[in-house]
Amino acid sequence: MPNGVTKGCARWAVVLLIALAWGCQAPGVRIDRREPITLRIGFGLAAGANAETGINQAARNIALEELMSAPRNGRQLANFAESWSVSPDGLTWRIRLRPAATFHNGHPVTAESVRGTLLAELPDSMGPAFGDVIDIRALGDRELEVPLRRRSTFLMEALADAPIQEGKPGGAGTGPFSVTSERPDEIEMRVHENYFGGKPSIDRLIIKPYASVRSAWADMLRGQVDALYEVGTDALDSLESSNEVNVFTFQRGYQYMLVLNTRKPYLKDPGFRRGLNEAVNRGELISDAFRGHGTPAVGPVWPANWAYSADLPQFTYRPRPQLNAAHRPAISCLIGDPAHERLAVAIQQQLRAVGVDLTLESVASDEALRRARSGDFDVLLADTRQGPNLVRPYLFWHTGGPNNWGHYSNKTVDAALDAIRHAPDDAGYKAGVAAFQRAIIDDPPAVFLAWRERARAVSTRFYVPAEPDT
């Protein structure tokens, strides 16, 4: 699946562009400011035709921002929100907005306009947990109040996935750049003069789609592209050895997994699904498919989350030669991104060793997303955001979760996720995480594969200071 199947794709471009706001030229190099500065971004991932996938989402990620941000450890930080507080009983949250902020069209960002955004976005970002919210109220121009029926840790976590827009979705955003034109061969964005984080030194962005990461990389080596949205593992060695390109790598909260459609008769048995997880040599997959750039996914929880413990139960490599003793039919694996085919072949070979016949079916990214949502698949090779906090797994694995494409249902998993959702303190949250990990290991809804590293590349014409965990 494309990276954009869930909201809140890692906002690397925003971080990059904010960094450039204070120094887009290398130290000691003068740039004639009479000429507008353009950053050309090559996008070589699967390009879908809607706003949720591909190049459209890349532009959306730059144009829109949220009240909160979610660092690696899952502890929320202020972004567009200036500060927040909660009542002693945990049932009333107050959020204060930054002063003098504007939308791209120059209109002021007020508490009332943000209220409208949250009422539209939070039902998707929280899923059934939005039922904890009684109302969202504007108190003056800069303060919001959110009364709750029950404590909800997922409210603040979901605020990192609810982009601020004026009016209905598709309205003006607040990010450092706004979309000025869209064509099939490029998206143009212009700087937001009154961006609350400081006006970037770059004046214009051009995001250009490519048929593959390799073709975008080739144009970068020719000097026709200034930055790559993603560097493929096969290009890393070449780019890292170049004196004209800086490569930035980081571990991201996206997990590769095989989502299992539990409505299929041959995928109903939890023991068989456990056996599929135990048949996968994750270290070998990372070595073969990602050239070592990743971390084994031994369960559903992002390993850098503050509440996770390495002592929790996890999947290990214990292949059973006769796993398919019941002689199940061939299982079809749906693939929505050509870049995932190498991984799919490696999984196919490992499962064949335990008697499981996995056939591969590649479709366009939009078609894969449509079939995922309709449940029209056996197994879905997905690259979805599962970290850094727990509201994202909740949307996938709770019985009522909107992204529960495999129709998975387990009362123990639901209870654990609800314990996290309503946790009164850190201890309760951590206990819920432990219960969730144990329950998923016992009855897995997917084959958990790897947390992959992501690499970005930027021409040395642009100075980007390296920052930890960014």
Coordinates of C-alpha atoms in Angstrom, one line a residue:
M1 CA 0.0 0.0 0.0
P2 CA 1.2 3.6 -0.5
N3 CA 2.4 5.5 2.4
G4 CA -0.7 7.7 2.5
V5 CA -3.3 5.0 3.4
T6 CA -3.5 6.7 6.9
K7 CA -3.6 10.3 7.9
G8 CA -0.6 12.0 9.4
C9 CA 2.2 10.8 7.2
A10 CA 5.5 11.8 8.7
R11 CA 5.9 15.5 8.0
W12 CA 9.5 15.4 7.0
A13 CA 9.1 18.2 4.4
V14 CA 7.7 20.6 7.0
V15 CA 10.7 19.9 9.3
L16 CA 13.0 20.3 6.4
L17 CA 11.5 23.6 5.2
I18 CA 11.3 25.1 8.7
A19 CA 15.0 24.3 9.1
L20 CA 15.6 26.0 5.8
A21 CA 13.8 29.1 7.1
W22 CA 16.9 30.0 9.1
G23 CA 19.6 29.0 6.5
C24 CA 18.8 27.6 3.1
Q25 CA 22.3 28.4 1.8
A26 CA 25.4 26.6 3.0
P27 CA 27.5 28.6 5.5
G28 CA 29.7 31.1 3.7
V29 CA 27.7 30.9 0.5
R30 CA 25.8 34.0 -0.7
I31 CA 22.5 33.7 -2.6
D32 CA 21.2 36.6 -4.6
R33 CA 17.8 37.2 -3.0
R34 CA 16.6 39.1 -6.1
E35 CA 16.0 35.6 -7.6
P36 CA 13.3 33.5 -6.1
I37 CA 14.6 30.2 -4.6
T38 CA 12.9 27.1 -5.8
L39 CA 13.3 23.6 -4.2
R40 CA 12.5 20.8 -6.7
I41 CA 11.3 17.6 -5.0
G42 CA 11.3 14.3 -6.8
F43 CA 8.6 12.0 -5.8
G44 CA 9.2 8.4 -6.9
L45 CA 6.6 6.6 -4.8
A46 CA 3.3 5.2 -6.1
A47 CA 1.3 8.2 -7.3
G48 CA -2.4 7.8 -6.6
A49 CA -5.2 9.8 -8.1
N50 CA -6.8 11.0 -4.9
A51 CA -5.8 13.3 -2.0
E52 CA -5.0 10.4 0.3
T53 CA -2.2 8.8 -1.7
G54 CA 1.0 9.6 -3.4
I55 CA 2.1 13.0 -4.6
N56 CA -1.2 14.6 -3.5
Q57 CA -0.7 13.6 0.1
A58 CA 2.9 14.8 0.0
A59 CA 1.7 18.3 -0.9
R60 CA -1.1 18.1 1.7
N61 CA 1.4 17.2 4.4
I62 CA 3.3 20.4 3.6
A63 CA 0.2 22.6 3.3
L64 CA -1.5 21.4 6.5
E65 CA -0.5 21.3 10.1
E66 CA -2.0 20.1 13.4
L67 CA -2.4 21.4 16.9
M68 CA 0.0 18.8 18.3
S69 CA 3.0 16.8 17.0
A70 CA 4.0 13.3 18.0
P71 CA 7.8 12.7 18.5
R72 CA 9.4 9.2 18.5
N73 CA 8.4 8.4 22.1
G74 CA 4.7 9.2 21.5
R75 CA 4.6 12.0 24.1
Q76 CA 2.7 14.9 22.5
L77 CA 4.3 18.2 21.9
A78 CA 2.8 21.6 21.1
N79 CA 2.7 22.5 17.4
F80 CA 0.0 24.9 16.4
A81 CA -1.2 24.8 19.9
E82 CA 0.7 27.1 22.2
S83 CA -0.2 25.3 25.5
W84 CA -2.8 23.0 27.0
S85 CA -4.2 21.9 30.4
V86 CA -6.6 19.3 31.9
S87 CA -8.9 19.4 34.9
P88 CA -8.0 17.2 37.9
D89 CA -10.7 14.7 37.0
G90 CA -9.4 14.4 33.4
L91 CA -12.7 15.4 31.9
T92 CA -12.0 18.9 30.6
W93 CA -9.2 19.9 28.3
R94 CA -8.3 23.4 27.4
I95 CA -6.1 24.2 24.4
R96 CA -4.6 27.7 23.8
L97 CA -3.7 28.6 20.2
R98 CA -0.7 30.6 19.0
P99 CA -1.3 34.3 18.5
A100 CA -1.5 36.2 15.2
A101 CA -1.6 33.0 13.1
T102 CA -3.2 33.1 9.6
F103 CA -4.5 30.7 7.0
H104 CA -2.9 30.8 3.6
N105 CA -5.6 33.2 2.4
G106 CA -4.7 35.7 5.1
H107 CA -7.7 35.0 7.3
P108 CA -6.9 34.8 11.0
V109 CA -6.9 31.4 12.7
T110 CA -9.4 31.6 15.5
A111 CA -10.7 29.1 18.1
E112 CA -14.0 29.0 16.2
S113 CA -12.3 28.1 12.9
V114 CA -10.2 25.4 14.6
R115 CA -13.3 24.1 16.3
G116 CA -14.9 23.5 12.9
T117 CA -11.8 21.6 11.7
L118 CA -11.7 19.4 14.8
L119 CA -15.4 18.5 14.5
A120 CA -14.8 17.4 10.9
E121 CA -11.5 15.6 11.4
L122 CA -11.5 14.1 14.9
P123 CA -14.2 11.4 14.1
D124 CA -11.8 9.9 11.6
S125 CA -8.7 10.4 13.7
M126 CA -10.2 8.9 16.8
G127 CA -12.6 6.4 15.4
P128 CA -15.1 5.1 17.9
A129 CA -13.1 6.9 20.7
F130 CA -14.6 10.2 19.4
G131 CA -17.7 9.0 21.5
D132 CA -15.7 10.2 24.5
V133 CA -16.0 13.8 23.3
I134 CA -19.1 15.7 24.5
D135 CA -18.4 18.9 22.6
I136 CA -15.7 21.3 21.4
R137 CA -16.2 24.9 22.4
A138 CA -14.5 28.1 21.4
L139 CA -13.7 30.4 24.4
G140 CA -12.8 33.7 22.8
D141 CA -10.4 33.9 19.9
R142 CA -7.6 31.7 21.1
E143 CA -8.9 29.1 23.5
L144 CA -10.7 25.8 23.0
E145 CA -12.5 23.7 25.6
V146 CA -13.2 20.0 25.2
P147 CA -15.4 18.3 27.8
L148 CA -15.4 14.5 27.9
R149 CA -17.7 11.8 29.0
R150 CA -14.8 9.7 30.1
R151 CA -11.1 10.2 30.3
S152 CA -9.5 9.8 26.9
T153 CA -5.8 9.6 26.2
F154 CA -6.6 9.3 22.5
L155 CA -8.0 12.9 22.3
M156 CA -4.5 14.4 22.6
E157 CA -2.9 11.7 20.5
A158 CA -5.4 12.2 17.7
L159 CA -4.8 16.0 17.6
A160 CA -1.5 15.1 15.9
D161 CA -3.6 13.6 13.0
A162 CA -6.3 16.3 12.6
P163 CA -5.0 19.0 10.2
I164 CA -6.2 22.5 10.6
Q165 CA -8.2 23.9 7.6
E166 CA -10.5 26.8 7.1
G167 CA -14.0 25.6 6.6
K168 CA -14.6 22.1 5.1
P169 CA -11.8 19.7 4.2
G170 CA -9.9 21.1 1.3
G171 CA -9.9 24.7 2.6
A172 CA -6.9 26.9 3.3
G173 CA -4.3 25.5 5.6
T174 CA -1.7 26.9 7.9
G175 CA 1.5 25.2 6.7
P176 CA 4.7 26.8 5.4
F177 CA 3.6 26.5 1.8
S178 CA 0.3 26.4 -0.1
V179 CA -0.7 24.7 -3.3
T180 CA -1.0 27.2 -6.2
S181 CA -1.3 24.8 -9.1
E182 CA -1.8 21.1 -9.7
R183 CA -1.0 19.3 -12.9
P184 CA -0.4 15.6 -13.6
D185 CA 3.3 16.3 -14.1
E186 CA 3.9 18.6 -11.1
I187 CA 2.4 20.4 -8.1
E188 CA 3.6 23.9 -7.4
M189 CA 3.5 25.5 -3.9
R190 CA 4.3 29.0 -2.8
V191 CA 5.6 30.2 0.5
H192 CA 3.2 31.2 3.3
E193 CA 4.4 34.8 4.1
N194 CA 2.9 34.8 7.6
Y195 CA 3.8 31.2 8.6
F196 CA 3.7 31.0 12.4
G197 CA 7.0 29.1 12.5
G198 CA 8.9 31.8 10.6
K199 CA 8.9 32.4 6.9
P200 CA 11.0 29.9 5.0
S201 CA 13.9 31.2 2.9
I202 CA 12.6 29.1 0.0
D203 CA 10.0 30.8 -2.1
R204 CA 8.6 28.0 -4.2
L205 CA 8.3 24.2 -4.3
I206 CA 7.9 22.0 -7.3
I207 CA 6.9 18.4 -6.5
K208 CA 7.4 16.2 -9.6
P209 CA 6.1 12.6 -9.8
Y210 CA 8.3 9.9 -11.2
A211 CA 7.5 6.4 -12.3
S212 CA 10.0 5.0 -9.7
V213 CA 12.3 6.0 -7.0
R214 CA 15.2 5.0 -9.3
S215 CA 14.2 7.5 -12.0
A216 CA 13.8 10.4 -9.5
W217 CA 17.3 9.5 -8.1
A218 CA 18.8 9.6 -11.7
D219 CA 17.4 13.1 -12.2
M220 CA 18.9 14.2 -8.9
L221 CA 22.3 13.0 -9.9
R222 CA 21.9 15.1 -13.1
G223 CA 21.1 18.2 -11.0
Q224 CA 17.4 18.3 -12.2
V225 CA 16.0 17.6 -8.7
D226 CA 17.1 19.2 -5.4
A227 CA 15.5 16.7 -3.0
L228 CA 14.1 13.2 -3.0
Y229 CA 11.0 12.4 -1.0
E230 CA 12.4 9.0 -0.5
V231 CA 15.7 7.3 -1.4
G232 CA 15.4 3.7 -2.4
T233 CA 17.7 1.3 -0.6
D234 CA 19.4 0.4 -3.9
A235 CA 20.3 4.1 -4.3
L236 CA 21.6 4.8 -0.8
D237 CA 25.2 3.7 -1.4
S238 CA 25.5 5.8 -4.6
L239 CA 24.0 9.0 -3.0
E240 CA 25.9 8.7 0.3
S241 CA 29.2 8.6 -1.6
S242 CA 28.2 11.8 -3.5
N243 CA 29.8 15.1 -2.5
E244 CA 26.8 16.9 -3.9
V245 CA 24.0 15.2 -1.9
N246 CA 23.3 14.9 1.8
V247 CA 21.3 11.9 2.9
F248 CA 19.2 11.9 6.1
T249 CA 18.0 8.5 7.5
F250 CA 15.5 8.0 10.4
Q251 CA 13.4 5.3 11.8
R252 CA 9.8 6.0 11.1
G253 CA 6.6 4.8 12.8
Y254 CA 5.3 2.9 9.7
Q255 CA 5.1 -0.8 9.8
Y256 CA 5.2 -3.3 7.0
M257 CA 2.6 -6.0 7.6
L258 CA 0.5 -8.6 5.9
V259 CA -3.1 -7.7 7.0
L260 CA -5.1 -10.9 7.2
N261 CA -8.7 -11.0 6.2
T262 CA -10.2 -13.0 9.1
R263 CA -13.5 -13.5 7.2
K264 CA -11.8 -15.9 4.9
P265 CA -12.4 -19.4 6.1
Y266 CA -8.7 -20.4 5.7
L267 CA -7.5 -17.4 7.9
K268 CA -9.9 -17.7 10.8
D269 CA -7.7 -20.0 12.9
P270 CA -5.6 -18.0 15.4
G271 CA -3.1 -20.9 15.5
F272 CA -2.5 -20.7 11.8
R273 CA -2.1 -16.9 12.0
R274 CA 0.5 -17.4 14.8
G275 CA 2.2 -19.9 12.6
L276 CA 2.5 -17.4 9.8
N277 CA 4.1 -14.9 12.1
E278 CA 6.6 -17.6 13.3
A279 CA 7.4 -18.6 9.8
V280 CA 8.9 -15.2 9.0
N281 CA 12.6 -14.6 9.5
R282 CA 12.4 -10.8 9.9
G283 CA 16.1 -10.2 10.1
E284 CA 16.6 -12.0 6.8
L285 CA 13.7 -10.0 5.2
I286 CA 15.3 -6.7 6.3
S287 CA 18.7 -7.8 5.0
D288 CA 17.3 -9.0 1.6
A289 CA 14.5 -6.5 0.9
F290 CA 15.8 -3.4 2.7
R291 CA 19.6 -4.0 2.7
G292 CA 19.7 -3.8 6.5
H293 CA 17.7 -0.5 6.8
G294 CA 15.0 -1.5 9.2
T295 CA 14.0 -3.0 12.6
P296 CA 12.1 -6.3 13.0
A297 CA 8.5 -5.8 14.0
V298 CA 7.9 -8.4 16.7
G299 CA 4.4 -7.2 17.6
P300 CA 2.0 -4.3 17.1
V301 CA 3.5 -1.6 19.3
W302 CA 6.1 0.9 18.1
P303 CA 9.2 -0.1 20.1
A304 CA 10.3 3.5 20.8
N305 CA 7.0 4.3 22.5
W306 CA 7.6 5.4 26.1
A307 CA 5.1 2.7 27.4
Y308 CA 6.6 -0.2 25.5
S309 CA 9.0 -2.8 27.2
A310 CA 11.3 -5.1 25.4
D311 CA 10.3 -7.7 28.1
L312 CA 6.9 -8.1 26.6
P313 CA 6.0 -11.3 24.6
Q314 CA 6.9 -11.0 21.0
F315 CA 7.0 -13.1 17.8
T316 CA 10.1 -15.1 17.2
Y317 CA 11.3 -17.2 14.2
R318 CA 10.1 -20.7 14.8
P319 CA 9.0 -22.2 11.4
R320 CA 6.7 -25.2 11.4
P321 CA 7.5 -27.4 8.3
Q322 CA 3.9 -28.7 8.3
L323 CA 2.1 -25.4 9.0
N324 CA -0.3 -26.0 6.1
A325 CA -1.2 -29.5 7.0
A326 CA -4.9 -28.6 6.5
H327 CA -4.0 -28.0 2.8
R328 CA -5.5 -24.5 2.6
P329 CA -5.9 -23.1 -0.9
A330 CA -3.4 -20.6 -2.3
I331 CA -3.6 -17.3 -0.5
S332 CA -3.6 -14.2 -2.7
C333 CA -1.5 -11.2 -1.5
L334 CA -2.6 -7.8 -2.7
I335 CA 0.2 -5.3 -3.5
G336 CA -0.5 -1.6 -4.2
D337 CA 3.0 -0.3 -4.6
P338 CA 5.6 -1.6 -7.1
A339 CA 8.3 -0.8 -4.6
H340 CA 6.9 -3.5 -2.3
E341 CA 7.3 -6.3 -4.8
R342 CA 10.8 -7.2 -3.7
L343 CA 9.6 -7.6 -0.1
A344 CA 6.6 -9.6 -1.3
V345 CA 8.8 -12.1 -3.2
A346 CA 11.0 -12.6 -0.1
I347 CA 7.9 -13.3 2.1
Q348 CA 6.5 -15.6 -0.6
Q349 CA 9.7 -17.7 -0.5
Q350 CA 9.8 -17.9 3.3
L351 CA 6.1 -19.0 3.5
R352 CA 6.7 -21.6 0.8
A353 CA 9.2 -23.3 3.1
V354 CA 6.3 -24.1 5.5
G355 CA 3.9 -25.2 2.8
V356 CA 1.9 -22.0 2.4
D357 CA 1.3 -20.9 -1.2
L358 CA 1.2 -17.1 -1.4
T359 CA 0.3 -15.7 -4.8
L360 CA 1.1 -12.1 -5.6
E361 CA -1.4 -9.7 -7.2
S362 CA -0.2 -6.1 -8.0
V363 CA -2.7 -3.4 -8.6
A364 CA -2.7 0.5 -8.7
S365 CA -2.5 2.2 -5.4
D366 CA -6.0 3.6 -5.6
E367 CA -7.4 0.2 -6.4
A368 CA -5.5 -1.4 -3.5
L369 CA -7.0 1.2 -1.1
R370 CA -10.5 0.7 -2.5
R371 CA -10.2 -3.1 -2.1
A372 CA -8.7 -2.7 1.4
R373 CA -11.7 -0.7 2.6
S374 CA -14.2 -3.0 1.0
G375 CA -12.5 -6.1 2.4
D376 CA -11.9 -7.5 -1.1
F377 CA -8.6 -9.3 -0.4
D378 CA -7.1 -12.4 1.3
V379 CA -3.9 -10.8 2.5
L380 CA -2.8 -7.2 2.0
L381 CA 0.8 -6.1 2.0
A382 CA 0.5 -2.7 3.8
D383 CA 2.9 0.0 4.9
T384 CA 0.9 1.8 7.5
R385 CA 1.5 4.2 10.3
Q386 CA 1.3 2.3 13.6
G387 CA 3.4 4.6 15.8
P388 CA 4.5 6.5 17.6
N389 CA 1.4 6.3 19.9
L390 CA -1.4 3.9 20.4
V391 CA -4.4 5.6 18.8
R392 CA -3.2 4.4 15.4
P393 CA -3.2 0.6 16.3
Y394 CA -6.6 1.3 17.9
L395 CA -8.0 2.4 14.5
F396 CA -6.7 -0.9 12.9
W397 CA -7.3 -3.6 15.5
H398 CA -10.3 -2.5 17.6
T399 CA -13.5 -4.3 16.5
G400 CA -15.0 -0.9 15.5
G401 CA -11.9 0.6 14.1
P402 CA -12.3 2.4 10.7
N403 CA -9.1 0.8 9.4
N404 CA -10.0 -2.7 10.5
W405 CA -9.8 -3.9 6.9
G406 CA -9.4 -7.6 7.9
H407 CA -12.6 -7.6 10.0
Y408 CA -10.7 -8.7 13.0
S409 CA -12.5 -9.0 16.4
N410 CA -11.1 -10.0 19.7
K411 CA -12.7 -9.0 23.1
T412 CA -9.4 -9.2 24.9
V413 CA -7.7 -6.9 22.4
D414 CA -10.7 -4.5 22.6
A415 CA -10.5 -4.4 26.4
A416 CA -6.7 -3.7 26.3
L417 CA -7.1 -0.9 23.8
D418 CA -10.0 0.6 25.8
A419 CA -7.8 0.4 28.9
I420 CA -5.1 2.5 27.1
R421 CA -7.8 4.9 25.9
H422 CA -9.3 5.5 29.3
A423 CA -6.1 5.2 31.3
P424 CA -6.1 7.6 34.3
D425 CA -2.3 7.8 34.5
D426 CA 1.0 6.6 33.0
A427 CA 0.8 3.3 35.0
G428 CA -2.6 2.5 33.6
Y429 CA -1.6 3.3 30.1
K430 CA 1.5 1.1 30.3
A431 CA -0.5 -1.8 31.7
G432 CA -2.9 -1.5 28.8
V433 CA 0.0 -1.5 26.3
A434 CA 1.3 -4.7 27.9
A435 CA -2.1 -6.4 27.7
F436 CA -2.5 -5.3 24.1
Q437 CA 0.8 -6.8 23.1
R438 CA 0.1 -10.1 24.8
A439 CA -3.4 -10.4 23.3
I440 CA -2.2 -9.7 19.8
I441 CA 0.6 -12.2 20.1
D442 CA -2.0 -14.8 21.1
D443 CA -4.4 -13.9 18.3
P444 CA -2.6 -12.0 15.5
P445 CA -4.7 -10.0 13.0
A446 CA -1.6 -9.6 10.7
V447 CA 1.8 -10.9 10.0
F448 CA 4.0 -8.2 11.5
L449 CA 7.2 -7.7 9.4
A450 CA 9.4 -4.6 9.9
W451 CA 9.7 -1.0 11.0
R452 CA 11.6 0.4 8.1
E453 CA 14.1 3.2 8.0
R454 CA 13.3 6.1 5.6
A455 CA 15.9 8.1 3.8
R456 CA 15.6 11.6 2.3
A457 CA 18.2 13.2 0.1
V458 CA 18.9 17.0 -0.3
S459 CA 21.3 18.8 -2.6
T460 CA 24.2 20.4 -0.8
R461 CA 23.1 23.7 -2.4
F462 CA 20.7 23.7 0.5
Y463 CA 21.9 23.7 4.1
V464 CA 19.9 21.4 6.3
P465 CA 21.2 21.0 9.9
A466 CA 20.9 17.4 11.1
E467 CA 18.7 17.0 14.2
P468 CA 18.4 13.8 16.4
D469 CA 15.2 11.7 15.7
T470 CA 14.2 13.9 12.8

